[in-house]
Amino acid sequence: MPPLIDNENVTNQSLMDQEKKSAMDEHENKSNPEPISVSMNPDNVKENDVKDECLSEINQEKTCTGEDAEKEEEEYLDILGNGSLKRKILRAAAKNAKRPISSDLVTIKVEGKLEDGTKVDVYDSLSFVLGDGDVIQAWDLAVALMEEGQVIELQTDARFAYGEKGRKPDIPPNSSIAYIIELVKKDYPMDYESMSAAEKLKYGENKRERGNFLFVREEFVSAINSYNKAVRILDPATCSDTAESLQKLLESRLKCYNNMAACQLKTDAYDAAIKSCRMVLDVQPDNVKALFRTGKGLAAKGETKEGLMYMRRAQKLDPDTKVINQEIMKLSKKLQAESQSEKDMYQKMLGQKPPAKTNKQSENSSSVWKWTSVIGGVTIAIVAMGITAYRHLQH
């Protein structure tokens, strides 16, 4: 059987973290001198006075440092209110600059750093549709609050970046990242319906690749979102072009439906998975993946017999695929167990099962049946003879 999802070559995206700077003051420890007498101190300064003055300076320095830290913290906007996503404005936007809204096409310049200073996600120009899930969640949330020309520092926990899995090879699991982001420009939402087939294919494939990336990371709900957006873009009915171009759109769209069905099975959305597969089978009745996943969905719903039927159709087209053969064996055993369970249930409804007959009882029953048949035959013959004689006498 072909790979679980179509075209899983996903281009890794990178992320960035801001380097944290700290300044440390060095204090040189000196040994305490002998006590100074008044006669040896021309300025008449007592040792305790010197200590008090030093302590006062240290306390003042600590107070200033604390105030600076508090002031710096106040410059950050806690976007979600829980400290997991914070931003600070590094350069303000122009006076009449506008914010983008969901579905706008935005272009950003971005650079990120991990806590160890490693640079990730460095892009001089990166465009994406705001709110479509094409990038990490931290960017979608932060850019929605920016204005054209504005530059911010964004600090995000792993949850809104690359999570527990990280991203090989450059981002370890559970990595917090600091980004410097500039919103270069914002454009109006994409008008997919007016695009040519080639343009539709380009943007639709981008969505599909994003879905594949999320599928591999087992982020199935987000992957479904990307595939769903892809099938809308790839609709060949909304454009007129060459037959070859429209065929490419259709094939890419069917891949999205198939991959979406795989995600829906993973999230126990069986009816939705069956519906996605039927969108494929309406066009390609012999699509093995769609047949297999339809069978899986039906079986999961308890429709074992129907599920097994689809599995056998898939097996007929692709007899050497191990996973299909294993599923058929499993469903066959399940169907047999269900049939036996139904028989047992009917017997309980009709009463106890009658005791099994012994050989002697069976022989006696057979003999009685034979004699009954003979007697019945003789009786019928006598009646027939009587009727014939009666008719003869009437004439």
Short mmCIF file of C-alpha atoms in Angstrom, two decimals:
data_model
loop_
_atom_site.label_atom_id
_atom_site.label_comp_id
_atom_site.label_asym_id
_atom_site.label_seq_id
_atom_site.Cartn_x
_atom_site.Cartn_y
_atom_site.Cartn_z
CA MET A 1 0.00 0.00 0.00
CA PRO A 2 1.27 3.54 -0.69
CA PRO A 3 2.51 5.72 2.22
CA LEU A 4 -0.01 6.74 4.86
CA ILE A 5 -0.31 10.24 3.45
CA ASP A 6 0.39 11.59 -0.02
CA ASN A 7 3.55 13.63 -0.66
CA GLU A 8 4.88 13.77 2.85
CA ASN A 9 8.02 15.73 1.84
CA VAL A 10 7.61 18.62 4.18
CA THR A 11 9.98 21.55 4.25
CA ASN A 12 11.11 22.19 7.80
CA GLN A 13 10.56 25.69 9.07
CA SER A 14 12.93 27.24 11.59
CA LEU A 15 12.40 29.42 14.70
CA MET A 16 14.43 32.03 16.70
CA ASP A 17 15.21 33.04 20.33
CA GLN A 18 16.46 36.41 21.69
CA GLU A 19 19.80 36.32 23.48
CA LYS A 20 19.45 37.32 27.08
CA LYS A 21 22.06 39.83 28.25
CA SER A 22 23.13 40.13 31.86
CA ALA A 23 25.73 42.31 33.49
CA MET A 24 27.45 41.14 36.64
CA ASP A 25 29.41 43.32 39.00
CA GLU A 26 32.58 41.86 40.51
CA HIS A 27 33.36 42.62 44.11
CA GLU A 28 36.87 42.07 45.36
CA ASN A 29 37.04 40.61 48.86
CA LYS A 30 39.67 42.16 51.06
CA SER A 31 40.85 41.09 54.49
CA ASN A 32 39.78 43.30 57.39
CA PRO A 33 42.62 45.65 58.60
CA GLU A 34 43.55 46.20 62.21
CA PRO A 35 41.19 48.51 64.07
CA ILE A 36 42.10 52.17 63.44
CA SER A 37 42.58 54.39 66.45
CA VAL A 38 41.43 58.01 66.54
CA SER A 39 44.98 59.29 66.60
CA MET A 40 45.80 57.37 63.38
CA ASN A 41 42.70 58.68 61.56
CA PRO A 42 43.31 62.31 60.60
CA ASP A 43 39.79 62.64 59.14
CA ASN A 44 38.31 61.28 62.34
CA VAL A 45 36.19 58.72 60.41
CA LYS A 46 34.98 55.73 62.33
CA GLU A 47 35.06 52.19 60.83
CA ASN A 48 31.34 51.70 61.48
CA ASP A 49 30.60 54.86 59.51
CA VAL A 50 32.50 53.44 56.52
CA LYS A 51 30.58 50.16 56.72
CA ASP A 52 27.26 51.97 56.96
CA GLU A 53 28.10 54.07 53.93
CA CYS A 54 29.07 50.99 51.89
CA LEU A 55 25.89 49.15 52.87
CA SER A 56 23.85 52.19 51.91
CA GLU A 57 25.45 52.28 48.45
CA ILE A 58 24.87 48.54 47.94
CA ASN A 59 21.22 48.81 48.97
CA GLN A 60 20.76 51.79 46.67
CA GLU A 61 22.29 49.82 43.79
CA LYS A 62 19.98 46.87 44.46
CA THR A 63 16.99 49.18 44.55
CA CYS A 64 17.94 50.71 41.21
CA THR A 65 18.46 47.25 39.66
CA GLY A 66 15.08 46.08 40.94
CA GLU A 67 13.36 49.18 39.60
CA ASP A 68 15.00 48.71 36.19
CA ALA A 69 13.87 45.07 36.05
CA GLU A 70 10.35 46.04 37.05
CA LYS A 71 10.31 48.81 34.45
CA GLU A 72 11.57 46.42 31.78
CA GLU A 73 8.90 43.87 32.72
CA GLU A 74 6.22 46.55 32.38
CA GLU A 75 7.32 47.11 28.77
CA TYR A 76 6.17 43.58 27.84
CA LEU A 77 2.56 42.90 26.91
CA ASP A 78 1.34 39.57 28.26
CA ILE A 79 -0.74 38.57 25.24
CA LEU A 80 -2.59 35.66 26.84
CA GLY A 81 -2.38 36.75 30.47
CA ASN A 82 -0.47 33.68 31.66
CA GLY A 83 3.12 34.66 30.83
CA SER A 84 3.49 32.10 28.05
CA LEU A 85 3.46 34.63 25.20
CA LYS A 86 4.87 38.15 25.70
CA ARG A 87 5.84 40.94 23.35
CA LYS A 88 7.74 44.21 23.60
CA ILE A 89 7.68 46.97 20.98
CA LEU A 90 11.18 47.74 19.70
CA ARG A 91 10.13 50.15 16.95
CA ALA A 92 6.77 51.86 16.71
CA ALA A 93 4.77 51.91 13.50
CA ALA A 94 3.90 55.04 11.54
CA LYS A 95 0.97 57.09 12.79
CA ASN A 96 -1.61 55.89 10.26
CA ALA A 97 -0.36 52.30 10.00
CA LYS A 98 -3.05 49.61 10.04
CA ARG A 99 -3.32 46.23 11.66
CA PRO A 100 -3.97 43.11 9.57
CA ILE A 101 -7.09 41.05 10.10
CA SER A 102 -7.71 37.33 9.80
CA SER A 103 -7.31 36.01 6.23
CA ASP A 104 -5.05 38.93 5.21
CA LEU A 105 -1.82 38.04 3.44
CA VAL A 106 1.04 39.35 5.61
CA THR A 107 4.78 39.54 5.01
CA ILE A 108 7.22 39.52 7.93
CA LYS A 109 10.95 39.62 8.56
CA VAL A 110 11.79 37.33 11.45
CA GLU A 111 14.71 35.92 13.39
CA GLY A 112 14.60 33.69 16.43
CA LYS A 113 17.03 32.47 19.06
CA LEU A 114 16.96 29.57 21.45
CA GLU A 115 18.00 30.01 25.06
CA ASP A 116 21.56 28.93 24.19
CA GLY A 117 21.78 31.60 21.47
CA THR A 118 21.26 29.28 18.49
CA LYS A 119 19.55 31.13 15.63
CA VAL A 120 16.44 29.53 14.16
CA ASP A 121 13.67 30.56 11.76
CA VAL A 122 15.62 33.30 10.00
CA TYR A 123 13.60 34.79 7.13
CA ASP A 124 14.18 38.11 5.37
CA SER A 125 10.74 37.85 3.77
CA LEU A 126 8.08 35.32 4.76
CA SER A 127 4.47 35.60 3.57
CA PHE A 128 1.50 33.70 4.99
CA VAL A 129 -2.27 34.00 5.41
CA LEU A 130 -2.99 35.29 8.89
CA GLY A 131 -5.07 32.89 10.99
CA ASP A 132 -4.86 29.96 8.57
CA GLY A 133 -2.43 27.95 10.70
CA ASP A 134 0.33 28.15 8.09
CA VAL A 135 2.92 29.11 10.74
CA ILE A 136 3.44 28.51 14.45
CA GLN A 137 0.65 29.75 16.67
CA ALA A 138 2.86 32.36 18.36
CA TRP A 139 3.30 34.21 15.06
CA ASP A 140 -0.39 34.08 14.17
CA LEU A 141 -1.32 35.55 17.56
CA ALA A 142 1.41 38.20 17.72
CA VAL A 143 1.22 39.49 14.14
CA ALA A 144 -2.53 40.03 14.54
CA LEU A 145 -1.64 42.69 17.15
CA MET A 146 1.04 44.42 15.05
CA GLU A 147 0.92 47.34 12.64
CA GLU A 148 2.78 47.79 9.37
CA GLY A 149 6.39 48.83 9.98
CA GLN A 150 6.33 47.83 13.64
CA VAL A 151 9.15 45.75 15.13
CA ILE A 152 8.63 43.64 18.25
CA GLU A 153 10.43 41.20 20.45
CA LEU A 154 8.28 38.11 21.02
CA GLN A 155 8.97 35.57 23.75
CA THR A 156 7.04 32.31 23.47
CA ASP A 157 6.87 29.09 25.43
CA ALA A 158 7.21 25.80 23.58
CA ARG A 159 3.44 25.33 23.63
CA PHE A 160 2.93 28.07 21.01
CA ALA A 161 6.05 27.17 19.02
CA TYR A 162 7.20 23.58 18.44
CA GLY A 163 5.87 21.92 21.58
CA GLU A 164 7.04 18.72 23.20
CA LYS A 165 8.41 17.29 19.97
CA GLY A 166 10.55 20.24 18.92
CA ARG A 167 11.72 20.21 15.33
CA LYS A 168 14.66 18.20 14.16
CA PRO A 169 17.46 18.94 13.74
CA ASP A 170 17.64 22.49 15.08
CA ILE A 171 14.96 22.90 17.78
CA PRO A 172 15.02 20.60 20.85
CA PRO A 173 11.79 19.48 22.55
CA ASN A 174 10.09 21.95 24.91
CA SER A 175 12.12 24.92 23.65
CA SER A 176 11.19 28.48 24.51
CA ILE A 177 12.11 30.86 21.70
CA ALA A 178 12.61 34.62 21.45
CA TYR A 179 11.85 36.29 18.11
CA ILE A 180 12.48 39.67 16.56
CA ILE A 181 9.60 40.26 14.13
CA GLU A 182 8.97 43.11 11.71
CA LEU A 183 5.62 43.38 9.95
CA VAL A 184 6.82 44.47 6.52
CA LYS A 185 3.41 44.75 4.86
CA LYS A 186 -0.14 43.51 4.84
CA ASP A 187 -2.31 42.78 1.81
CA TYR A 188 -5.99 42.05 1.42
CA PRO A 189 -7.30 38.46 1.64
CA MET A 190 -6.46 36.10 -1.19
CA ASP A 191 -9.08 35.89 -3.94
CA TYR A 192 -8.69 32.22 -4.82
CA GLU A 193 -11.74 32.05 -7.08
CA SER A 194 -10.27 34.51 -9.58
CA MET A 195 -6.92 32.68 -9.76
CA SER A 196 -5.70 30.56 -12.63
CA ALA A 197 -5.35 26.81 -12.20
CA ALA A 198 -1.58 27.16 -11.80
CA GLU A 199 -1.97 29.72 -8.99
CA LYS A 200 -4.60 27.61 -7.26
CA LEU A 201 -2.31 24.59 -7.45
CA LYS A 202 0.57 26.55 -5.92
CA TYR A 203 -1.37 27.80 -2.89
CA GLY A 204 -3.33 24.57 -2.49
CA GLU A 205 -0.15 22.50 -2.49
CA ASN A 206 1.33 24.79 0.18
CA LYS A 207 -1.66 24.09 2.41
CA ARG A 208 -1.41 20.36 1.74
CA GLU A 209 2.29 20.31 2.58
CA ARG A 210 1.53 22.12 5.83
CA GLY A 211 -1.08 19.48 6.59
CA ASN A 212 1.46 16.72 5.91
CA PHE A 213 3.95 18.39 8.27
CA LEU A 214 1.33 18.55 11.04
CA PHE A 215 0.22 14.95 10.37
CA VAL A 216 3.76 13.67 10.89
CA ARG A 217 3.86 15.61 14.18
CA GLU A 218 0.55 13.93 15.14
CA GLU A 219 -1.20 17.31 15.34
CA PHE A 220 -4.24 15.84 13.63
CA VAL A 221 -6.80 18.58 14.32
CA SER A 222 -4.49 21.25 12.91
CA ALA A 223 -3.71 19.01 9.94
CA ILE A 224 -7.44 18.63 9.20
CA ASN A 225 -7.72 22.43 9.18
CA SER A 226 -4.92 22.74 6.61
CA TYR A 227 -6.32 19.99 4.37
CA ASN A 228 -9.79 21.51 4.56
CA LYS A 229 -8.50 24.88 3.39
CA ALA A 230 -6.56 23.16 0.61
CA VAL A 231 -9.60 21.39 -0.85
CA ARG A 232 -11.45 24.70 -1.05
CA ILE A 233 -8.60 26.35 -2.92
CA LEU A 234 -8.15 23.38 -5.26
CA ASP A 235 -11.76 23.29 -6.44
CA PRO A 236 -11.52 23.01 -10.27
CA ALA A 237 -15.12 24.16 -10.69
CA THR A 238 -14.19 27.77 -9.91
CA CYS A 239 -11.77 28.26 -12.79
CA SER A 240 -11.52 27.53 -16.50
CA ASP A 241 -8.24 26.30 -17.89
CA THR A 242 -6.76 23.47 -19.93
CA ALA A 243 -7.94 19.95 -19.23
CA GLU A 244 -4.44 19.01 -18.09
CA SER A 245 -4.29 21.87 -15.55
CA LEU A 246 -7.73 21.05 -14.18
CA GLN A 247 -6.75 17.39 -13.86
CA LYS A 248 -3.75 18.37 -11.73
CA LEU A 249 -6.04 20.40 -9.48
CA LEU A 250 -8.40 17.46 -9.11
CA GLU A 251 -5.65 14.97 -8.29
CA SER A 252 -4.16 17.24 -5.63
CA ARG A 253 -7.63 17.78 -4.16
CA LEU A 254 -8.28 14.03 -3.92
CA LYS A 255 -4.97 13.58 -2.10
CA CYS A 256 -6.12 16.16 0.44
CA TYR A 257 -9.41 14.33 0.99
CA ASN A 258 -7.57 11.04 1.46
CA ASN A 259 -5.10 12.54 3.92
CA MET A 260 -7.89 14.32 5.77
CA ALA A 261 -9.70 10.99 6.16
CA ALA A 262 -6.58 9.51 7.75
CA CYS A 263 -6.55 12.34 10.31
CA GLN A 264 -10.28 12.00 10.95
CA LEU A 265 -9.85 8.30 11.73
CA LYS A 266 -7.13 9.24 14.22
CA THR A 267 -9.55 11.60 15.99
CA ASP A 268 -12.45 9.07 15.97
CA ALA A 269 -14.44 11.24 13.54
CA TYR A 270 -15.63 8.17 11.62
CA ASP A 271 -18.59 9.69 9.77
CA ALA A 272 -16.41 12.57 8.58
CA ALA A 273 -13.70 10.13 7.46
CA ILE A 274 -16.22 8.06 5.47
CA LYS A 275 -17.55 11.23 3.84
CA SER A 276 -14.02 12.33 2.85
CA CYS A 277 -13.32 8.91 1.35
CA ARG A 278 -16.52 8.95 -0.65
CA MET A 279 -15.47 12.26 -2.20
CA VAL A 280 -12.50 10.31 -3.55
CA LEU A 281 -14.42 7.17 -4.55
CA ASP A 282 -16.98 9.18 -6.51
CA VAL A 283 -14.14 10.14 -8.86
CA GLN A 284 -11.77 7.19 -8.41
CA PRO A 285 -13.82 4.07 -7.46
CA ASP A 286 -10.68 1.92 -7.30
CA ASN A 287 -8.65 4.18 -5.01
CA VAL A 288 -7.13 1.69 -2.57
CA LYS A 289 -6.51 4.16 0.24
CA ALA A 290 -10.08 5.45 0.13
CA LEU A 291 -11.49 1.90 0.09
CA PHE A 292 -9.28 0.88 3.01
CA ARG A 293 -10.16 3.93 5.12
CA THR A 294 -13.87 3.60 4.36
CA GLY A 295 -13.65 0.02 5.62
CA LYS A 296 -11.86 1.18 8.77
CA GLY A 297 -14.47 3.84 9.44
CA LEU A 298 -17.43 1.50 8.94
CA ALA A 299 -15.88 -1.20 11.12
CA ALA A 300 -15.18 1.34 13.88
CA LYS A 301 -18.87 2.32 13.78
CA GLY A 302 -19.87 -1.32 14.31
CA GLU A 303 -20.77 -1.97 10.67
CA THR A 304 -18.32 -4.86 10.43
CA LYS A 305 -19.87 -6.66 7.46
CA GLU A 306 -19.90 -3.50 5.31
CA GLY A 307 -16.38 -2.59 6.44
CA LEU A 308 -15.11 -6.04 5.49
CA MET A 309 -16.67 -5.66 2.05
CA TYR A 310 -14.64 -2.47 1.39
CA MET A 311 -11.49 -4.11 2.74
CA ARG A 312 -11.88 -7.02 0.32
CA ARG A 313 -12.30 -4.60 -2.56
CA ALA A 314 -9.04 -2.94 -1.52
CA GLN A 315 -7.34 -6.34 -1.19
CA LYS A 316 -8.45 -7.35 -4.67
CA LEU A 317 -6.74 -4.26 -6.09
CA ASP A 318 -3.66 -4.51 -3.88
CA PRO A 319 -3.34 -8.12 -2.63
CA ASP A 320 0.22 -7.83 -1.33
CA THR A 321 -0.29 -5.01 1.16
CA LYS A 322 0.24 -6.43 4.62
CA VAL A 323 -1.88 -3.93 6.53
CA ILE A 324 -4.94 -4.68 4.38
CA ASN A 325 -4.58 -8.43 4.84
CA GLN A 326 -4.17 -8.03 8.59
CA GLU A 327 -7.28 -5.86 8.78
CA ILE A 328 -9.30 -8.43 6.83
CA MET A 329 -8.24 -11.21 9.21
CA LYS A 330 -9.17 -9.07 12.20
CA LEU A 331 -12.57 -8.10 10.80
CA SER A 332 -13.34 -11.69 9.73
CA LYS A 333 -12.80 -12.90 13.29
CA LYS A 334 -14.84 -10.01 14.62
CA LEU A 335 -17.71 -10.78 12.24
CA GLN A 336 -17.66 -14.46 13.24
CA ALA A 337 -17.77 -13.52 16.93
CA GLU A 338 -20.65 -11.11 16.29
CA SER A 339 -22.63 -13.82 14.44
CA GLN A 340 -22.16 -16.28 17.29
CA SER A 341 -23.18 -13.63 19.78
CA GLU A 342 -26.40 -12.98 17.83
CA LYS A 343 -27.24 -16.71 17.79
CA ASP A 344 -26.70 -16.96 21.53
CA MET A 345 -28.91 -13.94 22.09
CA TYR A 346 -31.77 -15.38 20.00
CA GLN A 347 -31.58 -18.68 21.86
CA LYS A 348 -31.86 -16.86 25.17
CA MET A 349 -34.86 -14.93 23.89
CA LEU A 350 -36.64 -18.15 22.75
CA GLY A 351 -35.77 -20.14 25.84
CA GLN A 352 -33.16 -22.67 26.83
CA LYS A 353 -31.45 -24.71 24.19
CA PRO A 354 -32.96 -28.24 23.95
CA PRO A 355 -30.72 -31.09 25.17
CA ALA A 356 -28.75 -32.92 22.53
CA LYS A 357 -30.28 -36.26 21.38
CA THR A 358 -28.52 -39.57 22.04
CA ASN A 359 -27.78 -41.99 19.20
CA LYS A 360 -30.56 -44.31 20.38
CA GLN A 361 -33.06 -41.47 20.42
CA SER A 362 -31.98 -40.48 16.95
CA GLU A 363 -32.44 -44.07 15.66
CA ASN A 364 -35.90 -44.35 17.23
CA SER A 365 -36.91 -41.02 15.76
CA SER A 366 -35.70 -42.16 12.36
CA SER A 367 -37.67 -45.44 12.60
CA VAL A 368 -40.84 -43.66 13.64
CA TRP A 369 -40.45 -41.27 10.73
CA LYS A 370 -39.97 -44.12 8.28
CA TRP A 371 -43.08 -46.03 9.48
CA THR A 372 -45.11 -42.83 9.49
CA SER A 373 -44.14 -42.26 5.88
CA VAL A 374 -45.11 -45.82 4.87
CA ILE A 375 -48.48 -45.67 6.63
CA GLY A 376 -49.18 -42.29 5.12
CA GLY A 377 -48.41 -43.61 1.66
CA VAL A 378 -50.70 -46.64 2.05
CA THR A 379 -53.52 -44.45 3.31
CA ILE A 380 -53.24 -42.12 0.33
CA ALA A 381 -53.30 -45.13 -2.06
CA ILE A 382 -56.46 -46.57 -0.48
CA VAL A 383 -58.25 -43.23 -0.68
CA ALA A 384 -57.28 -42.89 -4.32
CA MET A 385 -58.60 -46.39 -5.12
CA GLY A 386 -61.90 -45.58 -3.37
CA ILE A 387 -62.37 -42.44 -5.42
CA THR A 388 -61.71 -44.31 -8.65
CA ALA A 389 -64.21 -47.05 -7.78
CA TYR A 390 -66.86 -44.49 -6.86
CA ARG A 391 -66.50 -42.75 -10.21
CA HIS A 392 -66.73 -46.12 -12.02
CA LEU A 393 -69.98 -46.99 -10.27
CA GLN A 394 -71.47 -43.61 -11.18
CA HIS A 395 -71.01 -44.41 -14.85
#
